[in-house]
Short mmCIF file of C-alpha atoms in Angstrom, two decimals:
data_model
loop_
_atom_site.label_atom_id
_atom_site.label_comp_id
_atom_site.label_asym_id
_atom_site.label_seq_id
_atom_site.Cartn_x
_atom_site.Cartn_y
_atom_site.Cartn_z
CA MET A 1 -0.17 -0.32 -0.19
CA LYS A 2 0.83 3.51 0.10
CA ARG A 3 1.57 6.06 2.58
CA VAL A 4 0.24 9.08 1.98
CA LEU A 5 1.11 12.64 4.39
CA ILE A 6 -1.00 15.60 4.36
CA LYS A 7 1.54 18.77 4.93
CA PRO A 8 0.06 21.65 6.74
CA LEU A 9 1.58 24.92 5.32
CA GLU A 10 -0.99 26.64 7.64
CA PRO A 11 -3.61 26.57 10.24
CA LEU A 12 -6.77 25.32 8.69
CA MET A 13 -10.46 24.35 9.14
CA PHE A 14 -12.60 21.89 8.77
CA ARG A 15 -16.42 22.00 9.32
CA SER A 16 -18.54 20.81 10.57
CA GLN A 17 -22.13 20.93 10.42
CA GLY A 18 -23.87 24.11 11.57
CA GLU A 19 -21.90 27.19 9.52
CA PHE A 20 -21.71 30.85 9.29
CA GLU A 21 -25.91 31.42 8.43
CA PRO A 22 -26.47 34.19 10.32
CA LEU A 23 -30.21 33.69 9.43
CA ILE A 24 -30.37 30.24 11.75
CA THR A 25 -27.73 30.82 14.46
CA GLY A 26 -28.64 35.23 15.04
CA SER A 27 -25.98 38.22 14.42
CA HIS A 28 -22.54 36.39 15.17
CA THR A 29 -22.03 33.30 13.43
CA THR A 30 -19.58 30.90 14.96
CA ALA A 31 -16.93 27.62 13.10
CA GLN A 32 -14.50 26.40 14.85
CA SER A 33 -12.09 23.40 13.27
CA LEU A 34 -12.61 19.61 13.14
CA ILE A 35 -8.86 17.84 14.64
CA ILE A 36 -9.78 15.25 12.69
CA PRO A 37 -10.48 16.32 8.48
CA ARG A 38 -13.64 14.08 7.44
CA PRO A 39 -13.13 11.57 4.76
CA SER A 40 -15.10 13.05 1.88
CA THR A 41 -12.44 16.18 3.19
CA ILE A 42 -9.43 14.80 1.94
CA ALA A 43 -11.57 12.23 -0.78
CA GLY A 44 -12.59 15.64 -2.40
CA MET A 45 -8.53 17.11 -1.61
CA LEU A 46 -6.78 13.85 -4.22
CA GLY A 47 -10.31 14.28 -6.45
CA TYR A 48 -9.28 17.91 -7.05
CA ILE A 49 -6.38 16.94 -8.63
CA LEU A 50 -7.20 14.00 -10.46
CA PHE A 51 -10.71 16.51 -11.74
CA ASN A 52 -10.99 15.72 -15.80
CA LYS A 53 -14.75 17.39 -17.61
CA SER A 54 -14.81 13.26 -18.73
CA SER A 55 -15.69 12.37 -15.36
CA ARG A 56 -18.51 13.96 -14.49
CA THR A 57 -21.54 12.37 -13.98
CA GLY A 58 -23.85 14.85 -11.35
CA ASP A 59 -23.52 13.05 -8.56
CA TRP A 60 -20.50 13.55 -5.95
CA LEU A 61 -19.71 11.38 -4.88
CA SER A 62 -19.49 8.20 -8.34
CA ASP A 63 -17.03 11.64 -9.52
CA LEU A 64 -14.95 11.24 -6.89
CA THR A 65 -14.70 7.05 -6.71
CA ASN A 66 -14.72 7.06 -11.17
CA LEU A 67 -11.16 10.26 -10.19
CA LEU A 68 -10.14 8.00 -7.35
CA SER A 69 -9.83 4.13 -8.70
CA THR A 70 -8.63 3.65 -5.63
CA THR A 71 -9.23 2.80 -1.60
CA ILE A 72 -8.87 5.27 1.42
CA TYR A 73 -7.98 4.09 4.07
CA GLY A 74 -7.49 6.80 6.92
CA THR A 75 -7.48 9.17 8.77
CA PHE A 76 -4.32 9.74 11.96
CA ILE A 77 -1.86 12.18 11.93
CA GLU A 78 2.17 11.84 11.98
CA THR A 79 4.25 13.02 14.44
CA ASN A 80 8.26 12.98 14.86
CA GLY A 81 7.76 9.65 12.92
CA GLU A 82 5.71 9.04 16.35
CA TYR A 83 1.81 8.28 15.17
CA LEU A 84 -1.01 8.91 17.13
CA PHE A 85 -4.52 8.16 16.91
CA PRO A 86 -8.32 9.48 17.82
CA LEU A 87 -9.73 8.26 21.25
CA ARG A 88 -13.07 9.33 22.11
CA MET A 89 -15.26 9.16 24.91
CA GLY A 90 -18.59 10.94 24.73
CA ASN A 91 -17.10 15.05 23.57
CA TYR A 92 -13.41 14.35 24.93
CA LEU A 93 -11.46 13.02 22.26
CA ALA A 94 -7.90 12.13 23.03
CA LEU A 95 -4.45 11.47 20.39
CA VAL A 96 -2.41 8.81 21.98
CA ASP A 97 -0.37 6.09 20.72
CA GLN A 98 -0.39 2.63 19.73
CA GLN A 99 1.21 1.43 22.42
CA HIS A 100 -1.83 2.93 24.74
CA LEU A 101 -4.37 1.46 22.40
CA ILE A 102 -2.71 -2.05 23.35
CA ASN A 103 -4.34 -2.71 27.08
CA LEU A 104 -7.59 -1.93 26.24
CA PRO A 105 -9.71 -4.81 24.35
CA ILE A 106 -8.96 -6.37 28.20
CA LEU A 107 -9.63 -3.50 29.23
CA LEU A 108 -12.84 -2.96 28.40
CA GLU A 109 -13.85 -7.19 29.08
CA LYS A 110 -13.83 -5.13 32.85
CA GLU A 111 -16.54 -3.84 34.88
CA TYR A 112 -17.04 -0.34 33.92
CA GLU A 113 -16.40 0.89 38.07
CA GLN A 114 -12.67 -1.21 37.49
CA ARG A 115 -12.17 0.49 33.91
CA GLU A 116 -12.95 4.37 34.62
CA LYS A 117 -10.04 4.84 36.07
CA GLU A 118 -7.46 3.05 33.90
CA ILE A 119 -9.59 5.56 30.73
CA TYR A 120 -9.65 8.52 32.35
CA GLU A 121 -5.51 8.06 32.93
CA LEU A 122 -6.16 8.10 29.03
CA PHE A 123 -7.65 11.25 28.50
CA TYR A 124 -5.34 13.42 31.25
CA ASP A 125 -2.78 11.81 31.70
CA LYS A 126 -1.13 10.18 28.08
CA ASN A 127 -3.14 12.05 26.09
CA LYS A 128 -0.31 13.86 23.24
CA LEU A 129 -4.04 16.13 21.84
CA PHE A 130 -2.38 19.42 23.52
CA GLN A 131 0.99 19.31 23.25
CA ILE A 132 1.24 19.15 19.12
CA ILE A 133 -2.46 21.65 18.29
CA ASN A 134 -3.65 24.78 19.13
CA HIS A 135 -5.65 27.49 17.71
CA GLN A 136 -6.14 30.32 15.62
CA ASP A 137 -8.79 32.36 16.56
CA ARG A 138 -10.04 35.27 14.22
CA ILE A 139 -12.85 37.45 13.08
CA GLY A 140 -14.57 38.69 10.32
CA ILE A 141 -17.64 41.33 8.99
CA SER A 142 -18.90 40.87 5.75
CA ILE A 143 -18.79 43.93 3.05
CA ASP A 144 -21.72 45.26 1.13
CA LYS A 145 -20.12 45.45 -2.02
CA SER A 146 -22.51 48.26 -3.19
CA THR A 147 -22.35 50.28 -0.61
CA ARG A 148 -18.91 49.05 0.85
CA THR A 149 -20.56 49.15 4.12
CA VAL A 150 -20.78 46.62 7.07
CA LYS A 151 -23.22 44.30 6.40
CA GLU A 152 -25.54 44.10 9.12
CA HIS A 153 -26.09 40.23 10.53
CA TYR A 154 -22.86 39.32 9.61
CA LEU A 155 -19.76 38.98 11.84
CA TYR A 156 -18.44 36.04 12.00
CA SER A 157 -15.73 34.71 14.26
CA ALA A 158 -13.89 31.07 13.75
CA ARG A 159 -11.43 29.22 15.35
CA TYR A 160 -9.11 27.84 12.87
CA LEU A 161 -6.26 24.42 13.64
CA ALA A 162 -3.21 25.38 14.15
CA PHE A 163 0.26 23.20 15.63
CA LYS A 164 2.98 23.79 18.21
CA LYS A 165 5.31 21.17 16.31
CA GLU A 166 5.23 19.82 13.02
CA VAL A 167 1.77 17.51 11.89
CA ASN A 168 0.96 14.77 9.44
CA TYR A 169 -2.66 13.65 8.45
CA VAL A 170 -1.96 10.19 7.31
CA ILE A 171 -4.01 8.42 4.82
CA PHE A 172 -2.85 5.33 3.35
CA ILE A 173 -4.08 4.16 -0.51
CA ASP A 174 -4.09 0.94 -2.30
CA ASN A 175 -3.17 1.77 -5.84
CA ASP A 176 -0.11 2.32 -7.06
CA ALA A 177 -1.65 4.58 -9.77
CA ILE A 178 -2.24 7.79 -8.46
CA SER A 179 0.90 7.82 -6.35
CA ASP A 180 2.55 9.33 -8.16
CA LYS A 181 0.03 12.29 -9.26
CA ILE A 182 -0.60 13.57 -6.64
CA ASN A 183 3.38 13.21 -5.05
CA GLY A 184 4.87 16.21 -4.43
CA LYS A 185 1.73 18.03 -4.61
CA ILE A 186 0.54 21.32 -2.57
CA VAL A 187 -3.16 21.69 -2.66
CA ASN A 188 -5.88 23.71 -0.92
CA PHE A 189 -7.37 21.42 1.25
CA GLY A 190 -9.88 22.17 3.76
CA GLY A 191 -12.61 25.63 3.86
CA GLU A 192 -10.91 28.76 3.52
CA ASN A 193 -8.67 28.07 0.74
CA ARG A 194 -5.15 26.41 3.06
CA ILE A 195 -3.33 24.88 1.02
CA ALA A 196 -1.21 21.97 2.22
CA LYS A 197 2.36 19.82 0.83
CA LEU A 198 1.88 16.08 -0.43
CA GLU A 199 3.86 13.09 0.10
CA VAL A 200 3.46 9.57 -0.81
CA ASP A 201 5.82 6.26 -0.30
CA ASP A 202 5.65 3.08 0.65
CA CYS A 203 4.36 1.06 3.12
CA LYS A 204 3.31 -2.43 4.12
CA VAL A 205 0.37 -3.10 5.99
CA ASP A 206 -2.25 -5.73 6.48
CA LYS A 207 -6.16 -5.27 5.71
CA GLY A 208 -8.87 -7.38 6.17
CA ILE A 209 -8.15 -8.03 10.22
CA GLU A 210 -11.01 -9.46 12.21
CA GLU A 211 -10.66 -8.72 15.55
CA GLU A 212 -12.86 -8.15 18.88
CA TYR A 213 -12.25 -4.40 19.11
CA TYR A 214 -11.63 -2.21 16.88
CA LEU A 215 -11.12 1.56 16.85
CA THR A 216 -12.40 3.93 13.99
CA LEU A 217 -10.17 5.38 11.73
CA SER A 218 -13.45 7.80 10.49
CA PRO A 219 -16.56 7.92 10.04
CA ILE A 220 -18.94 4.56 10.06
CA LEU A 221 -22.29 5.48 8.61
CA ILE A 222 -25.45 3.97 9.84
CA PRO A 223 -28.16 4.06 7.78
CA ASP A 224 -31.06 4.83 7.71
CA GLU A 225 -33.38 2.67 7.02
CA ALA A 226 -31.14 0.32 9.98
CA LEU A 227 -31.43 3.20 12.55
CA ASP A 228 -34.02 2.40 14.71
CA ASN A 229 -32.86 -1.66 15.27
CA PHE A 230 -28.72 0.07 15.97
CA LEU A 231 -29.76 2.45 18.69
CA ASP A 232 -32.03 0.06 20.44
CA ASN A 233 -29.17 -2.44 21.03
CA ILE A 234 -25.80 0.09 20.51
CA SER A 235 -24.27 -1.74 23.58
CA ASP A 236 -23.90 -4.45 21.24
CA TYR A 237 -21.96 -2.57 18.74
CA VAL A 238 -20.31 0.67 20.76
CA ALA A 239 -17.83 0.09 23.38
CA MET A 240 -16.78 3.62 23.95
CA GLY A 241 -17.37 6.60 22.18
CA LYS A 242 -20.07 9.31 20.16
CA VAL A 243 -23.03 8.87 17.55
CA ASP A 244 -24.16 11.80 16.35
CA LYS A 245 -25.16 12.97 12.30
CA ILE A 246 -22.94 14.47 10.47
CA SER A 247 -22.78 16.19 7.38
CA LEU A 248 -20.71 14.49 4.24
CA GLY A 249 -20.08 18.62 3.48
CA PHE A 250 -20.80 20.43 0.38
CA ASP A 251 -21.07 20.33 -2.37
CA ILE A 252 -19.01 22.62 -4.47
CA ALA A 253 -20.64 20.93 -8.90
CA ASN A 254 -24.28 21.22 -8.12
CA THR A 255 -23.94 24.14 -5.28
CA LYS A 256 -25.71 22.32 -2.48
CA ARG A 257 -25.22 20.74 0.49
CA LYS A 258 -23.89 16.42 0.60
CA GLU A 259 -26.32 14.59 2.32
CA MET A 260 -26.56 14.27 6.56
CA LEU A 261 -26.55 10.43 7.58
CA THR A 262 -25.59 9.08 11.55
CA ALA A 263 -22.87 7.80 12.03
CA ILE A 264 -20.36 6.16 15.16
CA LEU A 265 -17.92 9.00 15.18
CA GLU A 266 -14.18 8.74 14.29
CA GLY A 267 -11.51 7.29 17.61
CA SER A 268 -14.76 5.03 19.41
CA ILE A 269 -14.05 1.72 20.07
CA VAL A 270 -16.68 -0.86 18.35
CA LYS A 271 -17.62 -4.68 18.84
CA ARG A 272 -16.73 -7.18 16.30
CA GLY A 273 -20.93 -7.25 15.77
CA ILE A 274 -21.49 -3.99 14.13
CA VAL A 275 -19.48 -5.74 10.83
CA ASP A 276 -22.12 -7.54 10.64
CA PHE A 277 -24.98 -5.92 11.83
CA ILE A 278 -23.77 -2.80 8.74
CA LYS A 279 -23.89 -5.83 6.60
CA LYS A 280 -26.94 -6.95 7.06
CA GLU A 281 -29.10 -3.76 8.04
CA ILE A 282 -27.83 -2.64 4.30
CA ASN A 283 -29.90 -3.94 1.11
CA ASN A 284 -29.14 -4.58 -1.99
CA ASP A 285 -30.80 -0.31 -3.18
CA LEU A 286 -27.65 1.18 -0.46
CA LEU A 287 -25.07 -1.54 -0.97
CA ASP A 288 -23.48 0.61 -4.49
CA ARG A 289 -24.20 3.98 -2.74
CA PHE A 290 -21.99 2.70 1.32
CA THR A 291 -19.26 0.65 -1.60
CA LYS A 292 -18.85 4.20 -2.71
CA TYR A 293 -18.67 5.84 0.45
CA GLU A 294 -16.19 2.70 1.86
CA LYS A 295 -13.86 3.71 -1.03
CA ILE A 296 -13.07 7.83 -0.04
CA GLY A 297 -11.99 6.18 3.62
CA TYR A 298 -15.47 6.58 5.56
CA ASN A 299 -15.80 3.02 7.60
CA THR A 300 -11.80 2.45 8.46
CA LEU A 301 -11.35 0.16 11.10
CA MET A 302 -8.31 0.34 12.62
CA SER A 303 -6.37 -3.26 14.82
CA LEU A 304 -5.24 -1.57 18.31
CA CYS A 305 -3.28 -3.95 18.50
CA LYS A 306 -0.97 -3.69 15.45
CA LEU A 307 -0.59 -0.82 12.71
CA ALA A 308 -3.58 -3.04 9.93
CA PHE A 309 -7.28 -2.10 8.48
CA ARG A 310 -10.52 -3.37 6.72
CA LYS A 311 -12.99 -2.34 5.68
CA ILE A 312 -16.88 -3.18 5.96
CA LEU A 313 -18.59 -3.97 3.13
CA SER A 314 -15.73 -4.51 1.29
#
């Protein structure tokens, strides 16, 4: 497989749903960057490099999968040669090394009262998030071009993602054909025309692993038709983490928002049963689309004990 390092060259903005919309949010609107970019952001960046007019179908997801012709696995962080992985407990997000993930399968088998102290240590003592991540706050206004005056109710603030040391985002791709086309490119990454540089190299990792517990490196998408069943039995599938509604981004070509789906967020710990559940619940009408979601980066599961990946459907 090919490892792709995404090297930020300036502060970044990875948006989520509910952004600058004064008619909805009031006179002062805010946006705060995500720590880990969503798969749509990364796939869209790669698709921009490979874009050609003949790839246009009118459907953003088909366009991307046709352009990329690869499956994306990710995302996590590399700094000074060390890999750091997202770990989530409710609204709390940590970045931890694999050494501290290894013991989680044993820990999660214990009663909550027994494991609580060790889990909190991961988030407060072993968490390297605040050692590498900083923020940069910016305030802006909107100007009426016809009068050159400030538009009423268009005051906004944005919290960009900055870094205290060199940080690279890491993904893996399983198609060598596009690696030469993206290696060394400097591209827009995320919102507000932020830029990053791409570097590609070879890396040996396992795929198709079978484990009792997995770390989610990207959101695990739950089809709406299966949502009630999933939520009624959530403890059978999610050991630790968070489930939320997420936006898959904005379709620039067609000037509309992409779909919103319920997802198990990146950094969650899921049980083996989630694989069988989603395979069972995705009917033939949904299979093609959800397989394409996987190809652009969603549904990436990683072993807690080593750098090894799998997808759910493929």
